[in-house]
XYZ file of C-alpha atoms in Angstrom:
755
model
C -1.635 17.686 4.103
C 0.960 15.247 3.215
C 2.330 17.281 0.518
C 2.138 21.018 0.845
C -0.895 20.415 -1.248
C -2.472 17.414 0.340
C -5.861 17.186 1.971
C -6.105 16.805 5.719
C -2.427 17.058 6.393
C -2.817 20.693 7.609
C -5.005 19.050 10.205
C -2.326 16.511 10.869
C 0.150 19.097 11.876
C -2.206 21.277 13.811
C -3.252 18.534 16.080
C -0.292 18.990 18.320
C -1.935 22.193 19.659
C -4.141 20.070 21.826
C -1.288 18.059 23.418
C -1.547 19.596 26.896
C -5.176 18.578 27.147
C -4.727 15.227 25.480
C -2.035 14.113 27.935
C -4.608 14.034 30.643
C -7.280 12.297 28.599
C -7.063 8.953 26.995
C -9.356 8.565 23.947
C -8.934 5.193 22.387
C -8.974 5.018 18.627
C -10.788 2.076 17.175
C -11.620 1.514 13.534
C -14.396 -0.808 14.539
C -16.121 -1.640 17.788
C -17.722 -5.024 17.894
C -17.815 -8.267 19.890
C -15.617 -11.251 19.189
C -16.081 -13.847 16.526
C -19.401 -15.273 15.472
C -19.170 -19.002 16.231
C -21.561 -21.803 16.041
C -22.060 -25.520 15.454
C -22.438 -27.755 12.398
C -25.734 -28.992 13.633
C -26.168 -31.829 11.109
C -25.404 -33.224 7.707
C -28.188 -34.866 5.780
C -27.848 -38.468 4.971
C -28.269 -37.962 1.279
C -25.113 -35.969 0.415
C -22.218 -37.934 -1.114
C -19.185 -36.855 0.968
C -16.964 -37.101 -2.124
C -14.165 -36.442 -2.709
C -15.355 -34.184 -5.520
C -13.139 -33.078 -8.358
C -13.546 -29.294 -8.983
C -11.159 -28.532 -11.776
C -7.601 -29.282 -10.464
C -8.885 -29.180 -6.826
C -10.383 -31.774 -4.576
C -13.297 -30.858 -2.215
C -14.281 -33.365 0.372
C -16.951 -33.557 3.128
C -15.698 -35.812 5.886
C -18.522 -37.132 8.122
C -18.852 -39.421 11.049
C -19.929 -38.221 14.434
C -21.482 -34.709 14.116
C -18.686 -33.203 16.207
C -16.144 -34.493 13.700
C -17.777 -33.371 10.419
C -15.780 -30.965 8.329
C -15.239 -29.774 4.729
C -11.724 -29.556 3.193
C -10.036 -28.386 -0.013
C -6.787 -29.757 -1.478
C -5.075 -29.652 -4.856
C -5.001 -32.804 -6.945
C -1.257 -32.617 -7.295
C -0.848 -33.053 -3.475
C -4.143 -34.356 -2.019
C -2.778 -34.826 1.385
C -1.911 -31.150 1.847
C -4.977 -29.267 2.966
C -5.336 -25.746 1.549
C -8.514 -24.924 3.326
C -10.576 -26.713 5.972
C -13.451 -26.010 8.245
C -13.138 -26.780 11.954
C -14.564 -30.256 12.790
C -18.070 -29.978 14.287
C -18.334 -26.171 13.806
C -20.157 -24.011 11.313
C -18.102 -22.495 8.456
C -20.745 -20.164 7.152
C -22.683 -17.837 9.370
C -24.771 -14.705 8.727
C -26.388 -11.698 10.443
C -28.083 -8.433 9.708
C -26.072 -5.301 10.422
C -26.274 -1.568 10.256
C -23.055 0.357 10.181
C -22.566 3.933 11.321
C -19.780 5.661 9.494
C -18.211 8.908 10.366
C -15.417 10.528 8.454
C -12.856 13.330 9.072
C -10.586 14.278 6.195
C -10.073 10.810 4.976
C -10.157 9.052 8.309
C -13.177 6.694 8.582
C -14.781 5.286 11.801
C -17.149 2.367 11.376
C -19.284 1.128 14.146
C -21.430 -1.901 13.309
C -24.591 -2.930 15.111
C -25.266 -6.595 14.305
C -28.517 -8.414 15.092
C -30.337 -11.529 14.212
C -27.030 -13.602 14.162
C -27.308 -17.123 12.632
C -24.277 -18.868 13.980
C -25.263 -22.534 13.541
C -25.284 -24.383 10.149
C -26.716 -27.467 8.570
C -25.629 -29.268 5.348
C -28.640 -30.345 3.418
C -27.049 -31.145 0.086
C -23.859 -31.349 -1.850
C -24.149 -31.516 -5.547
C -22.177 -30.884 -8.765
C -23.490 -28.283 -11.224
C -21.372 -28.456 -14.257
C -17.857 -27.860 -13.158
C -18.975 -26.294 -9.858
C -19.728 -27.901 -6.513
C -22.515 -26.485 -4.353
C -22.802 -26.979 -0.609
C -26.211 -25.888 0.571
C -28.204 -25.825 3.724
C -29.680 -23.564 6.389
C -28.259 -21.158 8.965
C -29.964 -21.375 12.362
C -30.444 -18.861 15.138
C -34.016 -17.803 14.798
C -35.948 -18.279 11.572
C -33.776 -20.393 9.426
C -31.918 -18.765 6.496
C -30.870 -20.578 3.350
C -27.250 -20.418 2.233
C -25.027 -21.772 -0.512
C -21.263 -22.237 -0.676
C -20.155 -22.780 -4.249
C -16.759 -23.849 -5.392
C -15.733 -23.419 -9.054
C -12.412 -23.660 -10.950
C -10.745 -20.539 -12.278
C -7.318 -21.883 -13.339
C -5.296 -24.908 -12.370
C -4.008 -23.055 -9.284
C -7.064 -20.957 -8.267
C -10.379 -22.102 -6.900
C -13.220 -19.717 -6.455
C -15.493 -19.873 -3.502
C -18.796 -17.977 -3.045
C -20.841 -17.924 0.099
C -24.245 -16.367 -0.382
C -27.221 -15.901 1.994
C -30.714 -14.424 1.493
C -31.290 -10.778 1.906
C -31.897 -8.791 4.081
C -28.947 -10.662 5.742
C -25.980 -8.535 4.855
C -23.168 -9.844 7.016
C -21.536 -13.036 5.867
C -18.919 -14.840 7.956
C -16.571 -17.584 6.745
C -14.732 -19.472 9.495
C -11.980 -22.029 9.003
C -9.042 -23.760 10.565
C -5.557 -22.353 11.109
C -2.624 -24.053 12.776
C -1.566 -22.384 16.088
C 1.920 -21.809 14.714
C 0.824 -20.513 11.381
C 1.984 -17.001 10.350
C -0.007 -14.675 8.137
C 1.610 -12.158 5.783
C 0.417 -9.685 3.212
C -2.872 -7.704 3.465
C -1.556 -4.977 1.113
C 0.418 -2.034 2.554
C 0.654 -2.724 6.283
C 2.965 -0.520 8.252
C 3.246 -1.811 11.857
C 3.086 -5.603 11.678
C 4.397 -7.958 9.059
C 2.962 -11.108 10.794
C -0.833 -10.570 11.357
C -1.369 -13.767 13.406
C -3.215 -12.713 16.624
C -4.571 -9.511 15.035
C -7.813 -8.440 13.502
C -7.204 -6.750 10.108
C -9.755 -4.367 8.667
C -9.821 -3.963 4.873
C -10.994 -0.478 4.108
C -8.621 2.076 2.504
C -8.258 5.481 4.224
C -5.656 7.976 5.480
C -3.014 6.046 7.502
C -3.121 8.660 10.271
C -0.509 10.564 12.238
C 1.246 8.457 14.784
C -0.807 5.223 14.198
C -0.147 4.240 17.871
C 2.976 6.142 18.512
C 2.609 8.359 21.514
C 1.929 11.127 22.388
C 1.273 12.225 18.855
C -1.527 9.680 18.214
C -3.427 10.956 21.285
C -3.038 14.515 20.277
C -4.156 13.741 16.665
C -7.204 11.850 17.899
C -8.263 14.396 20.437
C -7.942 17.296 17.967
C -9.205 15.793 14.713
C -9.682 11.973 14.988
C -6.582 11.805 12.758
C -4.296 9.557 14.685
C -4.991 6.268 12.985
C -4.199 2.858 14.321
C -1.726 0.161 13.567
C -4.148 -1.176 10.920
C -5.140 1.996 8.995
C -3.748 1.968 5.537
C -3.993 3.769 2.207
C -3.856 0.374 0.414
C -5.145 -2.510 2.409
C -5.865 -5.625 0.341
C -7.966 -8.681 1.295
C -5.150 -11.175 0.529
C -2.618 -13.195 2.486
C -0.027 -15.886 2.313
C 0.772 -18.055 5.390
C 3.932 -19.826 6.537
C 2.065 -23.029 5.772
C 2.018 -22.110 2.071
C -1.743 -21.397 2.131
C -3.184 -18.344 0.456
C -6.609 -16.839 0.042
C -8.120 -13.522 -1.182
C -11.474 -11.898 -1.470
C -12.894 -10.430 -4.687
C -15.327 -8.253 -2.712
C -15.017 -4.469 -2.657
C -17.166 -4.003 0.411
C -15.801 -3.528 3.903
C -14.236 -6.799 5.172
C -12.119 -7.888 8.050
C -9.842 -10.935 8.756
C -9.981 -11.987 12.376
C -6.836 -13.973 13.247
C -7.024 -13.401 17.026
C -7.787 -17.011 17.880
C -4.887 -19.404 17.350
C -6.883 -22.221 15.743
C -9.064 -20.337 13.266
C -9.647 -17.488 10.878
C -12.891 -15.719 10.425
C -13.626 -13.403 7.477
C -16.479 -10.975 7.573
C -17.876 -8.978 4.671
C -20.545 -6.314 4.612
C -22.531 -8.024 1.934
C -24.954 -10.856 1.449
C -22.345 -12.510 -0.835
C -18.703 -13.257 -0.002
C -16.639 -14.131 -3.150
C -12.940 -15.094 -3.161
C -10.338 -17.580 -4.281
C -8.082 -20.287 -2.694
C -4.688 -20.561 -4.268
C -2.426 -23.614 -4.644
C 1.325 -23.133 -4.778
C 4.428 -24.957 -3.389
C 6.186 -21.772 -2.261
C 5.568 -18.050 -1.800
C 6.873 -17.251 -5.332
C 4.299 -19.602 -6.938
C 1.482 -18.189 -4.702
C 2.430 -14.587 -5.593
C 2.384 -15.592 -9.278
C -1.101 -17.182 -8.890
C -2.444 -14.175 -6.986
C -1.088 -11.638 -9.494
C -2.809 -13.475 -12.330
C -5.837 -12.042 -10.744
C -4.686 -8.666 -9.475
C -2.636 -7.852 -12.578
C 1.050 -7.284 -12.780
C 2.887 -4.065 -13.031
C 4.369 -3.133 -16.405
C 8.188 -2.557 -16.558
C 9.287 0.854 -15.509
C 11.076 2.985 -18.124
C 14.848 2.945 -17.866
C 15.107 6.724 -17.150
C 13.494 6.582 -13.724
C 15.791 3.615 -12.707
C 18.913 5.565 -13.760
C 19.230 8.032 -10.837
C 17.596 10.065 -8.107
C 14.194 11.769 -8.279
C 14.780 14.975 -6.368
C 11.718 16.502 -4.706
C 11.835 20.382 -4.484
C 9.479 23.292 -4.060
C 10.304 27.000 -4.440
C 10.439 27.926 -8.151
C 12.849 27.774 -11.016
C 15.962 29.338 -9.442
C 15.964 26.862 -6.551
C 15.847 23.968 -9.011
C 18.737 25.457 -11.023
C 20.896 26.141 -7.952
C 20.561 22.589 -6.551
C 20.982 21.152 -10.073
C 24.284 22.949 -10.384
C 25.547 21.717 -6.976
C 24.512 18.028 -7.651
C 26.042 18.189 -11.169
C 29.310 19.299 -9.629
C 29.217 16.225 -7.528
C 28.551 13.983 -10.562
C 25.231 12.948 -9.027
C 23.001 10.776 -11.225
C 19.548 12.530 -11.285
C 16.663 11.088 -13.203
C 14.213 13.887 -12.546
C 13.220 16.793 -10.491
C 9.763 16.339 -8.941
C 8.109 19.733 -8.524
C 4.791 19.410 -6.790
C 4.301 23.090 -6.496
C 4.020 23.486 -10.367
C 0.493 24.668 -9.778
C 1.550 27.429 -7.320
C 1.248 27.825 -3.639
C -1.250 29.450 -1.308
C -1.037 30.580 2.301
C -3.615 29.004 4.670
C -3.934 28.555 8.365
C -1.820 25.549 7.904
C 0.987 27.397 6.175
C 1.943 26.928 2.581
C -0.195 24.658 0.506
C -0.780 23.918 -3.139
C -3.579 25.231 -5.322
C -5.618 22.250 -6.282
C -6.354 23.530 -9.698
C -4.338 21.376 -12.031
C -2.642 23.905 -14.357
C 0.826 25.363 -14.565
C 1.385 28.488 -12.492
C 3.707 30.524 -14.738
C 4.006 33.166 -12.037
C 5.537 30.579 -9.726
C 7.508 29.001 -12.503
C 7.974 31.853 -15.090
C 10.714 29.994 -16.926
C 9.212 26.603 -16.967
C 9.897 25.906 -20.599
C 13.412 27.027 -20.397
C 13.879 24.966 -17.212
C 12.519 21.861 -18.918
C 14.656 22.357 -21.944
C 17.817 22.966 -20.046
C 17.408 19.886 -17.844
C 16.422 17.764 -20.994
C 19.882 18.622 -22.370
C 21.282 16.871 -19.264
C 18.898 13.928 -19.809
C 16.968 15.004 -16.603
C 13.132 14.901 -16.532
C 10.487 17.038 -14.826
C 7.729 15.475 -12.758
C 4.649 17.100 -11.147
C 1.598 16.374 -8.967
C -2.104 15.823 -9.333
C -5.073 14.375 -7.395
C -8.771 13.729 -8.097
C -9.675 16.593 -5.747
C -10.578 20.003 -7.051
C -10.392 23.190 -4.826
C -13.690 25.036 -4.615
C -12.259 28.487 -4.166
C -10.027 28.853 -7.293
C -11.733 32.213 -8.052
C -9.599 33.673 -5.330
C -6.382 32.758 -7.233
C -5.428 35.892 -9.241
C -3.323 34.077 -11.830
C -5.669 31.184 -12.849
C -6.471 30.504 -16.401
C -9.007 27.793 -15.831
C -11.318 27.049 -12.953
C -11.529 23.264 -12.976
C -14.040 23.214 -10.155
C -16.407 25.511 -11.975
C -15.973 23.527 -15.165
C -16.727 20.247 -13.429
C -19.826 21.703 -11.546
C -21.269 23.023 -14.734
C -21.007 19.648 -16.446
C -22.129 17.605 -13.415
C -18.722 15.840 -13.072
C -18.361 15.881 -9.292
C -19.277 13.441 -6.568
C -22.448 14.700 -4.850
C -24.092 14.547 -1.429
C -27.613 13.445 -0.822
C -28.909 16.931 -1.393
C -27.622 16.778 -4.977
C -24.787 19.305 -4.342
C -20.985 18.790 -4.741
C -19.740 16.823 -1.795
C -17.318 19.307 -0.189
C -14.514 17.836 1.935
C -13.105 20.468 4.313
C -9.338 20.696 4.149
C -7.915 23.472 6.280
C -9.630 26.828 5.446
C -10.741 25.698 2.024
C -12.739 22.786 0.685
C -12.401 20.335 -2.256
C -14.562 17.914 -4.153
C -13.729 14.576 -5.799
C -14.306 14.024 -9.553
C -16.958 11.270 -10.095
C -15.061 8.574 -11.831
C -18.239 6.537 -12.388
C -19.247 9.157 -14.882
C -17.769 8.272 -18.374
C -17.815 11.928 -19.474
C -16.142 13.051 -16.263
C -13.431 10.495 -16.767
C -12.847 11.701 -20.391
C -12.737 15.335 -19.232
C -10.302 14.656 -16.487
C -8.053 12.644 -18.703
C -8.002 15.624 -21.025
C -6.820 17.711 -18.003
C -3.939 15.265 -17.529
C -3.041 15.269 -21.249
C -3.256 19.057 -21.646
C -2.016 20.421 -18.357
C 0.522 17.750 -17.223
C 1.707 15.935 -20.332
C 1.207 19.128 -22.430
C 3.536 20.960 -20.105
C 6.324 18.442 -20.422
C 5.810 16.280 -17.397
C 7.385 12.857 -17.687
C 5.435 11.724 -14.576
C 3.701 12.772 -11.529
C 2.441 11.872 -8.050
C -1.179 10.711 -8.493
C -2.167 11.451 -4.967
C -5.231 10.381 -2.963
C -7.908 7.956 -4.027
C -8.981 6.906 -0.487
C -11.350 9.800 0.358
C -14.611 8.770 -1.213
C -17.333 9.426 1.403
C -19.323 6.432 2.517
C -22.606 8.304 1.874
C -21.639 9.875 -1.447
C -24.076 10.011 -4.426
C -22.436 8.816 -7.698
C -23.730 9.419 -11.241
C -23.788 5.767 -12.189
C -25.986 4.883 -9.201
C -23.396 2.467 -7.838
C -23.458 2.057 -4.061
C -20.543 3.996 -2.491
C -20.208 1.255 0.094
C -18.948 -1.044 -2.618
C -17.222 1.715 -4.592
C -15.129 3.238 -1.834
C -12.238 0.758 -2.268
C -12.728 0.557 -6.013
C -12.238 4.368 -6.391
C -8.554 3.993 -5.801
C -8.226 1.446 -8.560
C -10.125 3.653 -11.075
C -8.094 6.719 -10.148
C -4.986 4.707 -11.171
C -6.797 3.567 -14.308
C -7.686 6.927 -15.700
C -4.070 7.983 -15.214
C -3.009 4.821 -17.088
C -5.570 5.500 -19.843
C -4.364 9.070 -20.268
C -0.709 8.128 -20.873
C -1.812 5.199 -23.136
C -4.013 7.472 -25.283
C -1.149 9.813 -25.948
C 1.241 6.890 -26.780
C 3.382 7.423 -23.713
C 2.492 4.344 -21.703
C 6.071 2.977 -21.803
C 7.656 6.331 -20.878
C 5.526 8.223 -18.336
C 5.616 7.281 -14.668
C 2.884 8.229 -12.207
C 2.911 6.949 -8.584
C 0.006 6.279 -6.161
C -0.228 5.719 -2.495
C -3.776 4.567 -2.403
C -4.791 1.177 -3.841
C -6.834 -2.001 -3.703
C -6.507 -5.469 -5.155
C -6.257 -4.638 -8.852
C -4.353 -1.352 -8.550
C -1.076 -3.043 -9.665
C -2.613 -3.682 -13.109
C -3.015 0.146 -13.584
C -0.506 1.956 -11.521
C 3.073 2.354 -12.774
C 4.594 2.835 -9.397
C 3.596 3.035 -5.666
C 4.848 4.915 -2.755
C 4.076 4.376 0.983
C 2.460 7.718 1.754
C 3.144 9.928 4.729
C 5.546 8.652 7.428
C 6.527 10.784 10.432
C 9.992 12.180 10.356
C 11.176 9.862 13.191
C 12.452 6.330 13.965
C 9.200 4.796 15.183
C 7.770 1.339 14.269
C 4.115 2.611 13.784
C 4.736 5.643 11.605
C 8.413 6.337 11.304
C 11.277 4.914 9.255
C 10.713 1.327 10.580
C 7.112 1.383 9.331
C 8.445 2.236 5.857
C 10.374 -1.073 5.792
C 7.313 -3.016 6.918
C 5.201 -1.318 4.337
C 7.623 -2.242 1.593
C 7.672 -5.782 2.594
C 3.921 -6.430 3.181
C 2.815 -4.719 0.061
C 5.162 -6.715 -2.128
C 3.382 -9.957 -1.270
C 0.159 -8.442 -2.514
C 1.235 -7.463 -6.046
C 2.754 -4.066 -5.336
C 5.958 -5.002 -6.955
C 7.342 -1.460 -7.433
C 7.090 0.398 -4.102
C 9.134 3.164 -2.604
C 9.217 5.688 0.153
C 9.624 9.405 0.736
C 13.353 9.770 1.643
C 13.390 11.234 5.157
C 9.660 10.784 5.812
C 7.059 13.393 5.281
C 5.065 14.580 8.350
C 6.834 17.087 10.618
C 5.229 18.683 13.781
C 6.377 22.128 14.963
C 4.729 23.191 18.153
C 6.162 24.351 21.483
C 4.703 21.349 23.271
C 5.569 18.708 20.642
C 8.174 18.721 17.927
C 8.889 16.080 15.230
C 11.700 17.524 13.054
C 13.630 15.523 10.584
C 17.184 15.145 11.933
C 20.330 14.944 9.887
C 20.971 11.414 11.142
C 17.479 10.215 10.283
C 17.738 11.705 6.757
C 21.071 10.034 6.160
C 19.896 6.683 7.360
C 16.760 7.035 5.182
C 18.956 7.846 2.173
C 20.839 4.580 2.749
C 17.659 2.560 3.041
C 16.039 4.091 -0.090
C 19.148 3.478 -2.202
C 18.226 -0.149 -2.244
C 14.572 0.224 -3.222
C 13.074 0.360 -6.673
C 12.949 4.187 -6.992
C 15.110 6.623 -5.020
C 13.075 9.819 -4.430
C 13.385 12.633 -1.923
C 10.768 14.820 -0.316
C 11.272 17.993 1.586
C 8.230 17.126 3.790
C 5.233 19.226 4.805
C 7.398 21.697 6.707
C 10.677 22.061 4.763
C 12.007 24.801 6.977
C 12.178 22.636 10.097
C 13.270 19.443 8.345
C 16.927 18.614 7.501
C 17.271 18.558 3.731
C 19.757 16.938 1.402
C 20.979 20.446 0.687
C 21.206 21.671 4.232
C 24.946 21.294 4.417
C 27.711 19.916 2.241
C 28.284 16.728 4.156
C 24.599 15.704 3.759
C 24.650 16.647 0.025
C 27.741 14.616 -0.528
C 26.088 11.646 1.394
C 23.050 11.874 -0.844
C 25.148 12.144 -3.988
C 27.206 9.099 -2.999
C 24.155 6.948 -2.453
C 22.532 8.183 -5.684
C 25.650 6.767 -7.318
C 25.305 3.555 -5.237
C 21.722 3.248 -6.404
C 22.847 3.764 -10.040
C 25.558 1.098 -9.565
C 23.017 -1.718 -9.260
C 20.846 -0.524 -12.090
C 21.419 -3.476 -14.377
C 20.240 -5.897 -11.635
C 17.286 -3.554 -10.892
C 16.222 -3.611 -14.521
C 16.330 -7.442 -14.441
C 14.161 -7.537 -11.415
C 11.693 -5.031 -12.903
C 11.325 -7.343 -15.906
C 10.895 -10.316 -13.649
C 8.204 -8.523 -11.710
C 6.266 -7.869 -14.858
C 6.449 -11.536 -15.801
C 5.769 -13.113 -12.446
C 4.500 -10.475 -9.967
C 7.515 -10.941 -7.605
C 8.415 -7.619 -5.970
C 11.870 -5.951 -6.337
C 12.249 -5.572 -2.513
C 11.329 -8.832 -0.799
C 10.925 -10.266 2.642
C 13.318 -13.209 3.216
C 10.254 -15.398 3.600
C 9.896 -15.421 -0.255
C 13.213 -17.276 -0.752
C 13.550 -19.108 2.596
C 10.023 -20.146 3.484
C 11.143 -23.340 5.282
C 13.414 -21.431 7.686
C 11.114 -20.497 10.618
C 13.645 -17.897 11.786
C 12.822 -15.548 8.933
C 9.079 -15.347 10.018
C 10.099 -12.990 12.796
C 12.297 -10.724 10.696
C 10.701 -7.331 10.667
C 13.347 -4.823 9.543
C 15.695 -6.482 7.044
C 14.889 -7.288 3.427
C 16.205 -8.774 0.226
C 16.635 -7.184 -3.204
C 15.849 -9.942 -5.571
C 17.204 -13.346 -4.494
C 20.864 -12.098 -4.172
C 21.118 -9.173 -1.725
C 20.337 -8.897 1.914
C 19.961 -5.410 3.416
C 19.718 -4.529 7.112
C 19.365 -0.790 7.423
C 20.160 1.041 10.681
C 16.822 2.184 11.988
C 17.679 3.539 15.465
C 19.495 6.781 16.425
C 23.043 6.622 17.556
C 23.632 3.059 16.380
C 26.740 2.165 14.356
C 26.277 -1.533 14.107
C 23.377 -3.802 13.363
C 22.264 -7.367 13.836
C 21.333 -9.267 10.592
C 20.076 -12.723 10.108
C 21.796 -14.522 7.208
C 20.043 -17.765 6.020
C 22.072 -20.850 5.284
C 24.902 -20.211 2.915
C 27.735 -17.841 2.588
C 27.206 -14.104 2.253
C 29.649 -11.380 1.297
C 29.652 -7.984 2.998
C 29.615 -5.408 0.186
C 31.744 -2.770 1.854
C 34.509 -4.977 3.302
C 34.379 -8.057 1.055
C 34.362 -10.160 4.185
C 32.589 -13.513 4.124
C 29.878 -14.279 6.677
C 27.329 -17.056 7.378
C 27.274 -20.809 7.626
C 26.771 -23.319 4.772
C 24.428 -25.524 6.928
C 22.291 -23.139 8.993
C 21.152 -19.569 9.340
C 23.033 -17.408 11.668
C 22.810 -13.957 13.280
C 25.726 -11.637 12.745
C 26.442 -8.277 14.323
C 28.295 -6.078 11.856
C 29.664 -2.527 11.845
C 27.316 -0.157 10.100
C 28.558 3.460 10.400
C 26.835 6.077 8.413
C 27.783 5.605 4.854
C 28.129 1.786 5.201
C 24.661 0.198 5.843
C 24.747 -3.556 6.255
C 24.437 -4.945 2.737
C 25.364 -8.443 1.772
C 25.193 -10.493 -1.458
C 24.823 -14.237 -1.779
C 28.129 -15.989 -2.501
C 27.952 -17.504 -5.984
C 25.576 -14.902 -7.342
C 26.555 -12.903 -10.576
C 24.872 -9.700 -9.384
C 26.870 -9.335 -6.170
C 30.383 -9.263 -7.599
C 29.221 -7.184 -10.509
C 27.754 -4.606 -8.082
C 30.911 -4.509 -6.007
C 33.107 -4.115 -9.008
C 31.031 -1.101 -10.106
C 31.364 0.472 -6.654
C 35.123 -0.013 -6.684
C 35.313 1.396 -10.260
C 33.530 4.496 -9.089
C 35.531 4.892 -5.888
C 32.607 4.206 -3.706
C 34.078 1.483 -1.472
């Protein structure tokens, strides 16, 4: 359970028990097991089609014909007709189809999809090209047995967005779109991706689920897979999105909710597959990454500005009751620490399980655990500090065992028919550790209204100014939903609608501009509903797959896909405590993660799933002072942060950005994995390895000022690598010479005695 109350994380920690056996057995984890790309030939173009060019809104579509091996289809924008935005491969098919039957297994939010494909139709003919109103239709047959009719339709959406729709006859339910890519082209985005920023050479599955424990880091991934199939892979994600931007300023996304994959393994092509008879998406036109992000977020929706209070100081995560909050509050106040809120996920009470201490998933205040809740809230409010809590769409089935409960939300939901069901018509129980839970059926309007009332009465009614809105990625593939919608096409949508009902609840009580809830799961349109995202559950270590490095990659990739306000658990979340395998948060890791997080949108701590083995901000005076200092550093750039939040709401640009966004013509930035920009003015290169006190940073052309020393770095004519000192307390942070924000930030640091 990723929080002491989260599903499946008890399993995550327990997996280490199997380490001794696992070390002698290699069990590969694969999300999908299938052959390579479906490829075929463009067998012929009928003589009758006019090759064009065709005007489709502001786009130009052209069929270039000659010898059959040279025939291809291309898309450009009228403003720059020589720059190709999309093109098929000469002489090769661009639409293919097959019939498939997937076998899906699931363990606590980890999904395994094996697809058996047959009756593949790889070859293609073009029989006609015709305008239908504003749309252009390319039609013909797919060959590979009995011929199958297809259509590929292009239609304008806006001046910068062109819709495409490839459709085949049922029962064919696998559609493939294959098109050209330059060998040196780099692919970025795909939602929240943790291991790789550049996906060229990879196959990227788009299906939200638990990210896993280890995700390729060893030996923990082997142990997790052997014990519970919970290790994940470098591609498992809570918030994968079928969208990318390339170094060639090309961008495309799918509108489908069904399982899809982007195969980028071959250097000269891309192949997209979708589990449907219809593939629907859009091609974008833009001169630079910022324009492409703006075009994409017109579709996905843009995040509304965050309220000022959460941008003003740290959000401190604690568990343990009223007195623990008061004690730490007193210590932080003595250090003049800016605190925006205390996040108390255990507001619902705690239970002892085989995993250890977990939350009661019955979303009501446990006054036995927090007997002085009202006084605590009022006292903190006098200091302009808020309280935040926790909720998920899962309801524990054994609430009757809890002595102090007032309501039994599971029984209420069962009696009203508000839960996701299995094929036998019973609540679909998901086993956690030694208890089970069931998802609320968000396709049922009455269930949505009921659960919104729970949020209004139990969270908002008890004074919460925000909460972690956890989960959203667990919907079983074989679930039965009240609306009759197919769970295969609703699995990814569930995360969007989970964010949506949280948004509706705060809107309906008139608090939309004040309350903040944060999600880890998401899909394409989640940014239009969620107020804030966080990266989920990283291991408490330094690894690139599931540790602090993966947090940086996740921040950068998600920002390209509309997740403009993203942040991370300070210190990571998942700890392992077993004689054969230990992952404990060290003091050094915590201090470096604090430095990293102080330059993100929201600065929030987490004790982790095993607080007793993790170093905490309050473990010793030095660490507490380090945390307090960087809470003040975070507060010092608040004016700039608020400007960036406003900009994000208007354009979709993320607060934390990969340098590619501002320096897309500098090929050196394509390979930068672990440094980032804050807006256009700051460059941050956090220390992400133990024992290091210097770091190498790439500074694009121009002069850059080192925040802590005031020293000038860089070259006016070209990008340069610099190695700079970065002892604990002075992470490598630079600002662009000539910016207004940089000197203003440094002046504030100096005024507060932080330099």
